[in-house]
Amino acid sequence: MAKRSYPLAKVYGLLEPGPVVLVTTARKGRANIMTMSWHTMMEFEPPLVGCVISGRNASFDTLRATKECVINIPTLELAKQVVGVGNCSGLTVDKFAKFSLTPVDASQVQAPLIAECYASLECRVADTRLVNRYNFFILEVVQAWVDTAIKHPQTLHHRGNGVFAVAGETVKLRSRMK
Amino acid sequence: MAKRSYPLAKVYGLLEPGPVVLVTTARKGRANIMTMSWHTMMEFEPPLVGCVISGRNASFDTLRATKECVINIPTLELAKQVVGVGNCSGLTVDKFAKFSLTPVDASQVQAPLIAECYASLECRVADTRLVNRYNFFILEVVQAWVDTAIKHPQTLHHRGNGVFAVAGETVKLRSRMK
């Protein structure tokens, strides 16, 4: 795995741009993956991430029961897998096998990292008070892994119905904003 | 203004990709603008948007008091304004004047639209139960305006410290996902 441990204080720069992500969960030795675009940073450090996981996903029950997951960030090469993972259910499909994705043991949670994704964030559920009303989980990132050789990751940004904008040119402006 | 009324059911496709946005508020005839990247869709229709607005922003108090704002989505041409708006305070600066942005009356809220942004979403605060703990507001979009002539908006996606990835090429995959 090309990913290395990454400072928690810099995690916001990975999720703030709004990439589609692959969320892994695991229970009783069985791992699953779902595609997610409804997430936001909520705190810099420790990094908190809020996300909506519909009760229609098998991952919802697993996350609620285990309180652990991994947020994996894919790039353009994985576009087909991103859509494929989102279009089938872990109740009937082993998504790692079906989409040729490689599970890698995480360091602090039971859910696996996905080797092919350029970044992976091990998370624990920190707050569930909006789960019943909005399916909204607040996660704390407890360990981050990033392939820092990838300077301009071509992250995918879902515009709806399978249309994605790919992260393109980079512009840098002087800013006092974090 | 080139923007036209836009179906609420399609609003998720505007914010789901994670663009940096300009949030306008107004109180006692005085309008303000802030730059925001910490937001997520929470429901398709009516569209709900969750967002973090730090108590260090003047907009925090105005939003809490008026319960109204407009989320405006800028594109690459406005990059300097996006950073400039984020680096000064509405307590001491009239940001519309300073950054040559044009306020346009909204239809349902007191806060103005920004004419130069390709999309504007009139919002009302729908839930404040996570404001005290996380500065997290849940907004309902009550009216959307989009310049639909812009087919591939070059939205800005903040990677931290003034670095933005610009939405680049578009890929379309067959998907049953909304």
Short mmCIF file of C-alpha atoms in Angstrom, two decimals:
data_model
loop_
_atom_site.label_atom_id
_atom_site.label_comp_id
_atom_site.label_asym_id
_atom_site.label_seq_id
_atom_site.Cartn_x
_atom_site.Cartn_y
_atom_site.Cartn_z
CA MET A 1 0.00 0.00 0.00
CA ALA A 2 1.41 3.36 -1.08
CA LYS A 3 -0.45 5.28 1.63
CA ARG A 4 1.35 6.64 4.68
CA SER A 5 0.11 7.98 7.98
CA TYR A 6 -1.06 11.58 7.59
CA PRO A 7 -1.50 14.39 10.17
CA LEU A 8 -5.05 14.65 11.48
CA ALA A 9 -4.79 18.45 11.37
CA LYS A 10 -4.55 18.30 7.56
CA VAL A 11 -7.48 15.94 6.98
CA TYR A 12 -9.94 18.76 6.23
CA GLY A 13 -8.13 19.46 2.94
CA LEU A 14 -9.06 15.96 1.75
CA LEU A 15 -12.80 16.13 2.32
CA GLU A 16 -13.54 19.85 2.11
CA PRO A 17 -13.49 19.82 -1.73
CA GLY A 18 -16.49 17.46 -1.72
CA PRO A 19 -15.18 14.28 -3.37
CA VAL A 20 -17.38 11.24 -3.74
CA VAL A 21 -16.09 8.64 -1.26
CA LEU A 22 -16.29 4.90 -0.67
CA VAL A 23 -17.28 4.04 2.90
CA THR A 24 -16.30 0.63 4.24
CA THR A 25 -17.86 -1.10 7.21
CA ALA A 26 -17.40 -4.60 8.65
CA ARG A 27 -19.29 -6.90 10.98
CA LYS A 28 -18.70 -10.53 11.88
CA GLY A 29 -15.77 -10.74 9.46
CA ARG A 30 -17.83 -9.53 6.51
CA ALA A 31 -16.87 -6.20 4.94
CA ASN A 32 -19.04 -3.98 2.78
CA ILE A 33 -18.66 -0.79 0.72
CA MET A 34 -21.02 2.05 -0.12
CA THR A 35 -20.72 5.16 -2.29
CA MET A 36 -21.36 8.48 -0.53
CA SER A 37 -21.42 12.15 -1.52
CA TRP A 38 -23.36 13.74 1.33
CA HIS A 39 -20.65 14.64 3.81
CA THR A 40 -19.03 17.75 5.28
CA MET A 41 -16.16 18.64 7.56
CA MET A 42 -17.41 19.85 10.95
CA GLU A 43 -14.20 20.45 12.92
CA PHE A 44 -10.50 20.71 12.08
CA GLU A 45 -8.88 18.75 14.90
CA PRO A 46 -9.71 16.22 15.94
CA PRO A 47 -11.34 16.05 12.50
CA LEU A 48 -15.10 15.62 12.65
CA VAL A 49 -17.08 14.63 9.56
CA GLY A 50 -20.86 14.77 9.29
CA CYS A 51 -22.50 12.47 6.74
CA VAL A 52 -25.88 11.19 5.64
CA ILE A 53 -26.16 7.41 5.23
CA SER A 54 -29.63 6.38 4.19
CA GLY A 55 -31.38 3.64 6.10
CA ARG A 56 -31.84 1.94 2.73
CA ASN A 57 -28.12 1.06 2.72
CA ALA A 58 -26.92 -2.14 4.39
CA SER A 59 -24.07 0.01 5.74
CA PHE A 60 -26.50 1.98 7.89
CA ASP A 61 -27.21 -0.93 10.23
CA THR A 62 -23.57 -1.98 10.37
CA LEU A 63 -22.36 1.53 11.14
CA ARG A 64 -24.96 1.99 13.83
CA ALA A 65 -24.07 -1.34 15.43
CA THR A 66 -20.24 -1.20 15.18
CA LYS A 67 -19.79 2.59 15.34
CA GLU A 68 -16.80 2.27 13.02
CA CYS A 69 -16.09 2.84 9.33
CA VAL A 70 -13.40 3.96 6.89
CA ILE A 71 -13.88 6.82 4.43
CA ASN A 72 -11.84 6.03 1.31
CA ILE A 73 -11.25 8.66 -1.37
CA PRO A 74 -11.11 7.35 -4.95
CA THR A 75 -9.83 9.11 -8.06
CA LEU A 76 -10.80 9.03 -11.72
CA GLU A 77 -9.38 5.54 -12.42
CA LEU A 78 -11.98 4.12 -10.03
CA ALA A 79 -15.01 5.88 -11.56
CA LYS A 80 -16.64 2.66 -12.76
CA GLN A 81 -16.21 1.02 -9.38
CA VAL A 82 -17.65 4.09 -7.65
CA VAL A 83 -20.85 3.84 -9.67
CA GLY A 84 -20.96 0.05 -9.53
CA VAL A 85 -20.63 0.00 -5.76
CA GLY A 86 -23.47 2.48 -5.51
CA ASN A 87 -25.75 0.42 -7.71
CA CYS A 88 -25.80 -2.88 -5.83
CA SER A 89 -26.39 -4.05 -2.27
CA GLY A 90 -23.93 -5.61 0.14
CA LEU A 91 -26.76 -7.86 1.30
CA THR A 92 -26.39 -9.92 -1.87
CA VAL A 93 -22.94 -8.98 -3.27
CA ASP A 94 -19.36 -9.20 -1.98
CA LYS A 95 -18.38 -5.81 -3.37
CA PHE A 96 -14.64 -6.23 -2.80
CA ALA A 97 -14.68 -9.35 -4.98
CA LYS A 98 -17.12 -8.03 -7.57
CA PHE A 99 -15.21 -4.78 -8.16
CA SER A 100 -11.67 -6.14 -7.68
CA LEU A 101 -10.96 -3.85 -4.74
CA THR A 102 -8.37 -4.88 -2.15
CA PRO A 103 -9.18 -4.72 1.58
CA VAL A 104 -6.29 -3.75 3.84
CA ASP A 105 -6.42 -4.03 7.62
CA ALA A 106 -6.99 -0.72 9.36
CA SER A 107 -5.01 0.16 12.49
CA GLN A 108 -7.79 1.28 14.81
CA VAL A 109 -11.10 0.03 13.43
CA GLN A 110 -12.49 -3.27 12.15
CA ALA A 111 -13.56 -1.91 8.76
CA PRO A 112 -10.89 -2.26 6.07
CA LEU A 113 -9.10 0.39 4.02
CA ILE A 114 -9.41 0.12 0.24
CA ALA A 115 -5.88 -0.19 -1.17
CA GLU A 116 -6.77 1.35 -4.54
CA CYS A 117 -8.02 4.63 -3.04
CA TYR A 118 -5.40 7.37 -2.62
CA ALA A 119 -6.57 8.29 0.90
CA SER A 120 -8.34 6.43 3.71
CA LEU A 121 -9.69 7.83 6.97
CA GLU A 122 -10.40 5.50 9.89
CA CYS A 123 -13.46 6.81 11.73
CA ARG A 124 -15.48 6.21 14.87
CA VAL A 125 -19.04 7.46 15.34
CA ALA A 126 -18.90 10.46 17.69
CA ASP A 127 -22.50 11.65 17.79
CA THR A 128 -25.77 9.98 16.78
CA ARG A 129 -28.33 12.53 17.91
CA LEU A 130 -29.41 13.37 14.34
CA VAL A 131 -29.45 9.77 13.08
CA ASN A 132 -33.11 9.09 13.75
CA ARG A 133 -34.31 12.34 12.21
CA TYR A 134 -31.91 12.77 9.25
CA ASN A 135 -29.74 9.60 9.01
CA PHE A 136 -26.92 12.01 9.88
CA PHE A 137 -23.85 10.54 11.61
CA ILE A 138 -21.01 12.60 13.06
CA LEU A 139 -17.71 10.73 12.73
CA GLU A 140 -14.33 11.40 14.31
CA VAL A 141 -11.32 10.62 12.13
CA VAL A 142 -8.90 8.73 14.38
CA GLN A 143 -6.24 7.76 11.82
CA ALA A 144 -5.57 9.04 8.30
CA TRP A 145 -3.60 7.40 5.47
CA VAL A 146 -2.67 9.25 2.29
CA ASP A 147 -0.54 8.51 -0.76
CA THR A 148 1.25 11.84 -0.65
CA ALA A 149 2.97 11.15 -3.98
CA ILE A 150 -0.35 12.13 -5.58
CA LYS A 151 -0.13 15.93 -5.57
CA HIS A 152 -3.24 16.71 -7.62
CA PRO A 153 -5.71 13.89 -7.01
CA GLN A 154 -8.36 13.66 -9.73
CA THR A 155 -11.20 13.35 -7.28
CA LEU A 156 -14.76 12.81 -8.53
CA HIS A 157 -17.57 15.25 -7.72
CA HIS A 158 -21.07 13.98 -8.34
CA ARG A 159 -23.49 16.29 -10.16
CA GLY A 160 -26.28 13.73 -10.11
CA ASN A 161 -27.40 10.75 -12.20
CA GLY A 162 -23.91 9.36 -12.79
CA VAL A 163 -22.41 12.64 -14.02
CA PHE A 164 -19.17 13.57 -12.28
CA ALA A 165 -16.95 16.63 -12.54
CA VAL A 166 -13.31 15.61 -12.23
CA ALA A 167 -11.01 17.87 -10.20
CA GLY A 168 -9.07 19.75 -12.87
CA GLU A 169 -6.64 22.64 -12.81
CA THR A 170 -5.46 23.99 -9.48
CA VAL A 171 -5.49 27.68 -8.61
CA LYS A 172 -3.65 29.09 -5.62
CA LEU A 173 -4.52 32.44 -4.09
CA ARG A 174 -3.05 34.22 -1.13
CA SER A 175 -5.34 33.55 1.78
CA ARG A 176 -5.37 33.80 5.53
CA MET A 177 -8.14 31.21 5.60
CA LYS A 178 -7.23 27.75 6.78
CA MET B 1 -29.74 38.59 -14.05
CA ALA B 2 -29.27 35.51 -16.23
CA LYS B 3 -30.57 33.14 -13.57
CA ARG B 4 -33.99 31.52 -13.83
CA SER B 5 -36.14 29.68 -11.35
CA TYR B 6 -34.95 26.08 -10.98
CA PRO B 7 -36.76 22.95 -9.72
CA LEU B 8 -36.13 22.25 -6.05
CA ALA B 9 -35.88 18.53 -6.82
CA LYS B 10 -32.70 19.19 -8.84
CA VAL B 11 -30.92 21.37 -6.28
CA TYR B 12 -28.85 18.48 -4.87
CA GLY B 13 -26.85 18.36 -8.10
CA LEU B 14 -25.61 21.89 -7.43
CA LEU B 15 -24.25 21.38 -3.92
CA GLU B 16 -23.42 17.66 -3.87
CA PRO B 17 -20.13 18.20 -5.76
CA GLY B 18 -18.83 20.29 -2.84
CA PRO B 19 -18.30 23.75 -4.35
CA VAL B 20 -17.12 26.64 -2.22
CA VAL B 21 -20.10 29.00 -1.81
CA LEU B 22 -20.80 32.60 -0.87
CA VAL B 23 -23.47 32.91 1.81
CA THR B 24 -25.37 36.18 2.05
CA THR B 25 -27.32 37.41 5.06
CA ALA B 26 -29.05 40.70 5.80
CA ARG B 27 -30.32 42.54 8.84
CA LYS B 28 -31.66 46.06 9.24
CA GLY B 29 -31.02 46.81 5.58
CA ARG B 30 -27.35 45.82 5.78
CA ALA B 31 -26.21 42.81 3.77
CA ASN B 32 -23.11 40.73 4.31
CA ILE B 33 -21.28 37.87 2.58
CA MET B 34 -19.16 35.00 3.86
CA THR B 35 -17.21 32.21 2.15
CA MET B 36 -18.16 28.66 3.12
CA SER B 37 -16.98 25.15 2.23
CA TRP B 38 -18.38 23.07 5.06
CA HIS B 39 -21.80 22.06 3.79
CA THR B 40 -23.63 18.92 2.69
CA MET B 41 -26.95 17.96 1.19
CA MET B 42 -29.18 16.22 3.74
CA GLU B 43 -32.43 15.62 1.82
CA PHE B 44 -33.51 15.76 -1.82
CA GLU B 45 -36.91 17.44 -1.61
CA PRO B 46 -37.58 19.74 -0.07
CA PRO B 47 -33.80 20.24 -0.29
CA LEU B 48 -32.11 20.36 3.10
CA VAL B 49 -28.54 21.59 3.46
CA GLY B 50 -26.42 21.20 6.59
CA CYS B 51 -23.59 23.68 7.09
CA VAL B 52 -21.08 24.84 9.65
CA ILE B 53 -20.87 28.60 10.20
CA SER B 54 -18.34 29.49 12.83
CA GLY B 55 -19.34 31.82 15.63
CA ARG B 56 -16.31 33.91 14.63
CA ASN B 57 -18.21 35.07 11.52
CA ALA B 58 -20.48 38.09 11.68
CA SER B 59 -22.90 36.02 9.58
CA PHE B 60 -23.41 33.59 12.47
CA ASP B 61 -25.31 36.12 14.59
CA THR B 62 -27.31 37.42 11.64
CA LEU B 63 -28.30 33.94 10.51
CA ARG B 64 -29.32 32.94 14.01
CA ALA B 65 -31.40 36.10 14.41
CA THR B 66 -33.04 36.29 10.97
CA LYS B 67 -33.13 32.54 10.15
CA GLU B 68 -32.62 33.39 6.47
CA CYS B 69 -29.72 33.36 4.02
CA VAL B 70 -28.85 32.78 0.37
CA ILE B 71 -26.27 30.23 -0.77
CA ASN B 72 -24.63 31.57 -3.94
CA ILE B 73 -22.39 29.35 -6.08
CA PRO B 74 -19.46 31.12 -7.74
CA THR B 75 -17.25 29.89 -10.57
CA LEU B 76 -13.59 30.37 -11.49
CA GLU B 77 -13.97 34.01 -12.60
CA LEU B 78 -14.86 34.91 -9.01
CA ALA B 79 -11.91 33.15 -7.34
CA LYS B 80 -10.30 36.36 -6.09
CA GLN B 81 -13.57 37.58 -4.63
CA VAL B 82 -14.15 34.21 -2.95
CA VAL B 83 -10.84 34.46 -1.11
CA GLY B 84 -11.18 38.18 -0.45
CA VAL B 85 -14.64 37.79 1.07
CA GLY B 86 -13.24 35.07 3.36
CA ASN B 87 -10.38 37.22 4.55
CA CYS B 88 -12.23 40.23 5.90
CA SER B 89 -15.12 40.89 8.28
CA GLY B 90 -18.53 42.30 7.51
CA LEU B 91 -18.34 44.16 10.80
CA THR B 92 -15.90 46.64 9.22
CA VAL B 93 -16.31 46.16 5.45
CA ASP B 94 -19.21 46.47 3.00
CA LYS B 95 -18.24 43.38 1.02
CA PHE B 96 -20.62 44.00 -1.88
CA ALA B 97 -18.94 47.37 -2.49
CA LYS B 98 -15.38 46.22 -1.80
CA PHE B 99 -15.57 43.22 -4.15
CA SER B 100 -17.84 44.77 -6.81
CA LEU B 101 -20.56 42.19 -6.32
CA THR B 102 -24.15 43.06 -7.19
CA PRO B 103 -26.97 42.38 -4.72
CA VAL B 104 -30.29 41.33 -6.26
CA ASP B 105 -33.52 41.10 -4.29
CA ALA B 106 -34.51 37.56 -3.39
CA SER B 107 -38.12 36.45 -3.72
CA GLN B 108 -38.67 34.82 -0.33
CA VAL B 109 -35.94 35.99 2.04
CA GLN B 110 -34.40 39.33 3.04
CA ALA B 111 -30.83 38.31 2.18
CA PRO B 112 -29.85 39.23 -1.40
CA LEU B 113 -28.77 37.01 -4.27
CA ILE B 114 -25.34 37.74 -5.79
CA ALA B 115 -25.89 38.49 -9.49
CA GLU B 116 -22.39 37.34 -10.54
CA CYS B 117 -22.85 33.79 -9.14
CA TYR B 118 -24.28 31.24 -11.57
CA ALA B 119 -26.68 29.79 -8.98
CA SER B 120 -28.39 31.14 -5.87
CA LEU B 121 -30.45 29.23 -3.30
CA GLU B 122 -32.81 31.08 -0.99
CA CYS B 123 -32.80 29.33 2.38
CA ARG B 124 -34.57 29.35 5.72
CA VAL B 125 -33.14 27.79 8.86
CA ALA B 126 -35.02 24.53 9.49
CA ASP B 127 -33.23 23.06 12.52
CA THR B 128 -30.87 24.59 15.07
CA ARG B 129 -30.39 21.75 17.51
CA LEU B 130 -26.71 21.29 16.62
CA VAL B 131 -25.86 25.01 16.51
CA ASN B 132 -24.69 25.32 20.10
CA ARG B 133 -22.52 22.20 19.98
CA TYR B 134 -21.11 22.35 16.41
CA ASN B 135 -22.22 25.68 14.83
CA PHE B 136 -24.18 23.40 12.49
CA PHE B 137 -27.29 24.86 10.84
CA ILE B 138 -29.80 22.85 8.82
CA LEU B 139 -31.29 24.98 6.03
CA GLU B 140 -34.26 24.37 3.78
CA VAL B 141 -33.93 25.67 0.23
CA VAL B 142 -37.21 27.43 -0.55
CA GLN B 143 -36.36 28.91 -3.96
CA ALA B 144 -33.53 28.15 -6.40
CA TRP B 145 -32.19 30.29 -9.26
CA VAL B 146 -29.75 28.95 -11.84
CA ASP B 147 -28.20 30.24 -15.06
CA THR B 148 -28.92 27.06 -16.98
CA ALA B 149 -26.93 28.30 -19.98
CA ILE B 150 -23.83 27.30 -18.01
CA LYS B 151 -23.66 23.57 -18.68
CA HIS B 152 -20.30 22.82 -17.07
CA PRO B 153 -19.81 25.33 -14.26
CA GLN B 154 -16.17 25.71 -13.26
CA THR B 155 -16.93 25.48 -9.57
CA LEU B 156 -14.12 25.92 -7.01
CA HIS B 157 -13.27 23.19 -4.51
CA HIS B 158 -11.10 24.27 -1.60
CA ARG B 159 -8.17 22.03 -0.68
CA GLY B 160 -7.02 24.34 2.10
CA ASN B 161 -4.89 27.47 2.46
CA GLY B 162 -6.17 29.19 -0.68
CA VAL B 163 -5.61 26.21 -2.99
CA PHE B 164 -8.66 25.33 -5.09
CA ALA B 165 -9.29 22.50 -7.53
CA VAL B 166 -11.43 23.75 -10.41
CA ALA B 167 -14.14 21.42 -11.71
CA GLY B 168 -12.63 20.04 -14.92
CA GLU B 169 -13.65 17.37 -17.38
CA THR B 170 -17.02 15.70 -16.97
CA VAL B 171 -17.49 11.94 -17.01
CA LYS B 172 -20.86 10.29 -17.36
CA LEU B 173 -21.49 6.71 -16.29
CA ARG B 174 -24.66 4.69 -16.39
CA SER B 175 -26.11 4.79 -12.92
CA ARG B 176 -29.33 4.05 -11.13
CA MET B 177 -28.22 6.39 -8.35
CA LYS B 178 -29.95 9.74 -8.13
#
